[in-house]
Amino acid sequence: MGENEPPHADRKEVKGPNPAFFASLLILSLMWWGCASIYAPYFTKDPLTAEEHNNLGVIYEREGKYDLAIREYKKAASADADLIVPLVNLGNVYQKKGKTGEAEKYYKKALRKDEHNIEAANNLASLYIETGGNYGEALEILRATAEAQNQMPAYALDTLGVLYFKTGSIEKAKESLLEACSSAAGDEKLIKEIGSHLEDMGDGTGCK
């Protein structure tokens, strides 16, 4: 045999397998597929709960992996239709990505499930402030939600104050911002933001 010459196979008669072999193989195949169909739900069941998918989404969001966060939040929302947190989180991530239409959609979806959800109402109002429109609608939504709260959080009072200012209710704006200031103890970032809003209104005392 010369160099690079392919090996030669002797021309021997190749006998086919016994017909019984095919019959046995067919029976085993049918049995396997039957078992697979019975136990398929166990093989395909998502090992993570809705809350765990949401928590994983939070981790991805903190790492700036927004597309992965969106995937996990959507899985959480699909796994538990009553869970509102992933809907608000979806709105937050889409807002960070600059997709305001999608952000608005998910905030409103959260509010349809719970019209008193303060985070969804506040973040939707903040979105409208950021995009420069719908101040009246935002104020109506946030005020309606605020009325259902035993104690309105400082961040929402700040947003409410800005909306009052944007719609020309200066005294109500100042009242909300001062209340936000007194409720934001320890949150230096929020205190600074409230102070800047008071300064925009001509209040030089700021938030202290």
C-alpha positions as semicolon CSV with decimal commas, in nm:
position;residue;x (nm);y (nm);z (nm)
1;M;0,000;0,000;0,000
2;G;0,153;0,327;-0,109
3;E;0,174;0,647;0,093
4;N;-0,160;0,819;0,153
5;E;-0,340;0,527;-0,003
6;P;-0,668;0,467;0,175
7;P;-0,704;0,134;0,353
8;H;-0,888;-0,128;0,156
9;A;-1,191;-0,309;0,291
10;D;-1,231;-0,668;0,185
11;R;-1,551;-0,732;-0,009
12;K;-1,711;-0,961;0,244
13;E;-2,082;-1,029;0,258
14;V;-2,243;-0,829;0,536
15;K;-2,533;-1,007;0,698
16;G;-2,828;-0,797;0,831
17;P;-2,931;-0,821;1,193
18;N;-3,196;-1,069;1,303
19;P;-3,558;-0,941;1,255
20;A;-3,615;-1,006;1,624
21;F;-3,359;-0,737;1,697
22;F;-3,568;-0,475;1,516
23;A;-3,881;-0,585;1,699
24;S;-3,708;-0,555;2,036
25;L;-3,567;-0,214;1,945
26;L;-3,913;-0,091;1,841
27;I;-4,069;-0,206;2,168
28;L;-3,795;-0,041;2,375
29;S;-3,834;0,284;2,178
30;L;-4,209;0,292;2,236
31;M;-4,159;0,226;2,607
32;W;-3,899;0,507;2,632
33;W;-4,120;0,762;2,458
34;G;-4,411;0,664;2,677
35;C;-4,207;0,719;2,992
36;A;-4,069;1,044;2,856
37;S;-4,419;1,180;2,792
38;I;-4,533;1,080;3,141
39;Y;-4,236;1,236;3,319
40;A;-4,189;1,532;3,082
41;P;-4,341;1,783;3,328
42;Y;-4,074;1,683;3,582
43;F;-3,795;1,726;3,329
44;T;-3,918;2,065;3,201
45;K;-4,038;2,224;3,528
46;D;-3,863;2,552;3,610
47;P;-3,653;2,492;3,923
48;L;-3,680;2,860;4,027
49;T;-3,982;3,023;4,188
50;A;-4,122;3,357;4,070
51;E;-3,954;3,532;4,363
52;E;-3,621;3,368;4,282
53;H;-3,642;3,481;3,919
54;N;-3,717;3,834;4,040
55;N;-3,423;3,827;4,281
56;L;-3,194;3,706;4,005
57;G;-3,320;3,992;3,789
58;V;-3,228;4,238;4,066
59;I;-2,873;4,103;4,068
60;Y;-2,844;4,137;3,691
61;E;-2,988;4,489;3,705
62;R;-2,735;4,595;3,968
63;E;-2,458;4,460;3,746
64;G;-2,589;4,661;3,452
65;K;-2,695;4,348;3,262
66;Y;-3,033;4,490;3,169
67;D;-3,134;4,240;2,902
68;L;-3,073;3,950;3,140
69;A;-3,263;4,135;3,412
70;I;-3,558;4,183;3,177
71;R;-3,556;3,812;3,095
72;E;-3,572;3,715;3,463
73;Y;-3,836;3,974;3,554
74;K;-4,056;3,849;3,270
75;K;-4,013;3,491;3,389
76;A;-4,112;3,601;3,739
77;A;-4,421;3,781;3,609
78;S;-4,521;3,476;3,402
79;A;-4,468;3,236;3,691
80;D;-4,693;3,434;3,927
81;A;-4,957;3,658;3,769
82;D;-5,036;3,816;4,108
83;L;-4,679;3,932;4,168
84;I;-4,647;4,307;4,107
85;V;-4,280;4,366;4,196
86;P;-4,136;4,226;3,869
87;L;-4,371;4,450;3,668
88;V;-4,240;4,758;3,848
89;N;-3,885;4,630;3,806
90;L;-3,944;4,584;3,432
91;G;-4,057;4,946;3,415
92;N;-3,744;5,056;3,598
93;V;-3,507;4,864;3,369
94;Y;-3,677;4,984;3,051
95;Q;-3,654;5,339;3,182
96;K;-3,281;5,291;3,239
97;K;-3,251;5,164;2,882
98;G;-3,430;5,474;2,755
99;K;-3,733;5,276;2,636
100;T;-3,993;5,503;2,794
101;G;-4,287;5,349;2,610
102;E;-4,211;5,005;2,751
103;A;-4,146;5,152;3,097
104;E;-4,484;5,327;3,094
105;K;-4,655;5,005;2,981
106;Y;-4,524;4,801;3,272
107;Y;-4,587;5,070;3,536
108;K;-4,947;5,094;3,416
109;K;-4,977;4,716;3,410
110;A;-4,866;4,709;3,774
111;L;-5,121;4,979;3,862
112;R;-5,400;4,784;3,691
113;K;-5,325;4,498;3,929
114;D;-5,292;4,728;4,231
115;E;-5,402;5,088;4,186
116;H;-5,253;5,177;4,525
117;N;-4,902;5,052;4,454
118;I;-4,696;5,355;4,555
119;E;-4,377;5,247;4,377
120;A;-4,552;5,199;4,043
121;A;-4,739;5,530;4,077
122;N;-4,427;5,722;4,186
123;N;-4,207;5,578;3,913
124;L;-4,467;5,642;3,644
125;A;-4,497;6,002;3,766
126;S;-4,117;6,034;3,766
127;L;-4,112;5,904;3,411
128;Y;-4,359;6,171;3,302
129;I;-4,150;6,439;3,475
130;E;-3,838;6,309;3,301
131;T;-4,005;6,308;2,958
132;G;-4,159;6,652;3,015
133;G;-4,528;6,581;2,980
134;N;-4,850;6,438;3,124
135;Y;-4,802;6,631;3,449
136;G;-5,175;6,645;3,514
137;E;-5,220;6,270;3,467
138;A;-4,915;6,197;3,681
139;L;-5,044;6,421;3,960
140;E;-5,386;6,257;3,951
141;I;-5,237;5,906;3,968
142;L;-4,994;5,988;4,249
143;R;-5,250;6,179;4,457
144;A;-5,502;5,893;4,430
145;T;-5,236;5,647;4,541
146;A;-5,118;5,878;4,821
147;E;-5,466;5,893;4,971
148;A;-5,455;5,516;5,029
149;Q;-5,124;5,531;5,218
150;N;-5,102;5,549;5,596
151;Q;-4,774;5,731;5,558
152;M;-4,644;5,845;5,223
153;P;-4,271;5,773;5,170
154;A;-4,035;6,068;5,136
155;Y;-3,944;5,988;4,774
156;A;-4,311;6,000;4,671
157;L;-4,368;6,327;4,859
158;D;-4,071;6,470;4,668
159;T;-4,222;6,359;4,336
160;L;-4,560;6,499;4,439
161;G;-4,397;6,831;4,524
162;V;-4,231;6,851;4,184
163;L;-4,563;6,778;4,013
164;Y;-4,739;7,050;4,210
165;F;-4,462;7,288;4,106
166;K;-4,489;7,184;3,741
167;T;-4,867;7,241;3,745
168;G;-4,840;7,582;3,913
169;S;-4,946;7,496;4,270
170;I;-4,645;7,654;4,440
171;E;-4,770;7,645;4,800
172;K;-4,872;7,279;4,776
173;A;-4,538;7,203;4,614
174;K;-4,347;7,365;4,899
175;E;-4,562;7,188;5,159
176;S;-4,498;6,846;5,001
177;L;-4,126;6,907;4,964
178;L;-4,086;7,022;5,325
179;E;-4,278;6,716;5,444
180;A;-4,053;6,501;5,225
181;C;-3,749;6,670;5,378
182;S;-3,859;6,591;5,734
183;S;-3,932;6,228;5,638
184;A;-3,604;6,164;5,456
185;A;-3,378;6,155;5,759
186;G;-3,063;5,953;5,687
187;D;-3,108;5,941;5,311
188;E;-2,846;6,195;5,207
189;K;-2,900;6,147;4,835
190;L;-3,274;6,210;4,862
191;I;-3,222;6,506;5,099
192;K;-2,990;6,666;4,844
193;E;-3,246;6,610;4,567
194;I;-3,530;6,760;4,773
195;G;-3,308;7,057;4,856
196;S;-3,241;7,121;4,487
197;H;-3,615;7,115;4,417
198;L;-3,677;7,368;4,696
199;E;-3,405;7,588;4,551
200;D;-3,574;7,570;4,210
201;M;-3,878;7,720;4,379
202;G;-3,671;8,003;4,526
203;D;-3,645;7,856;4,877
204;G;-3,285;7,919;4,978
205;T;-3,309;7,723;5,303
206;G;-3,298;7,392;5,118
207;C;-3,353;7,061;5,294
208;K;-3,169;7,029;5,626
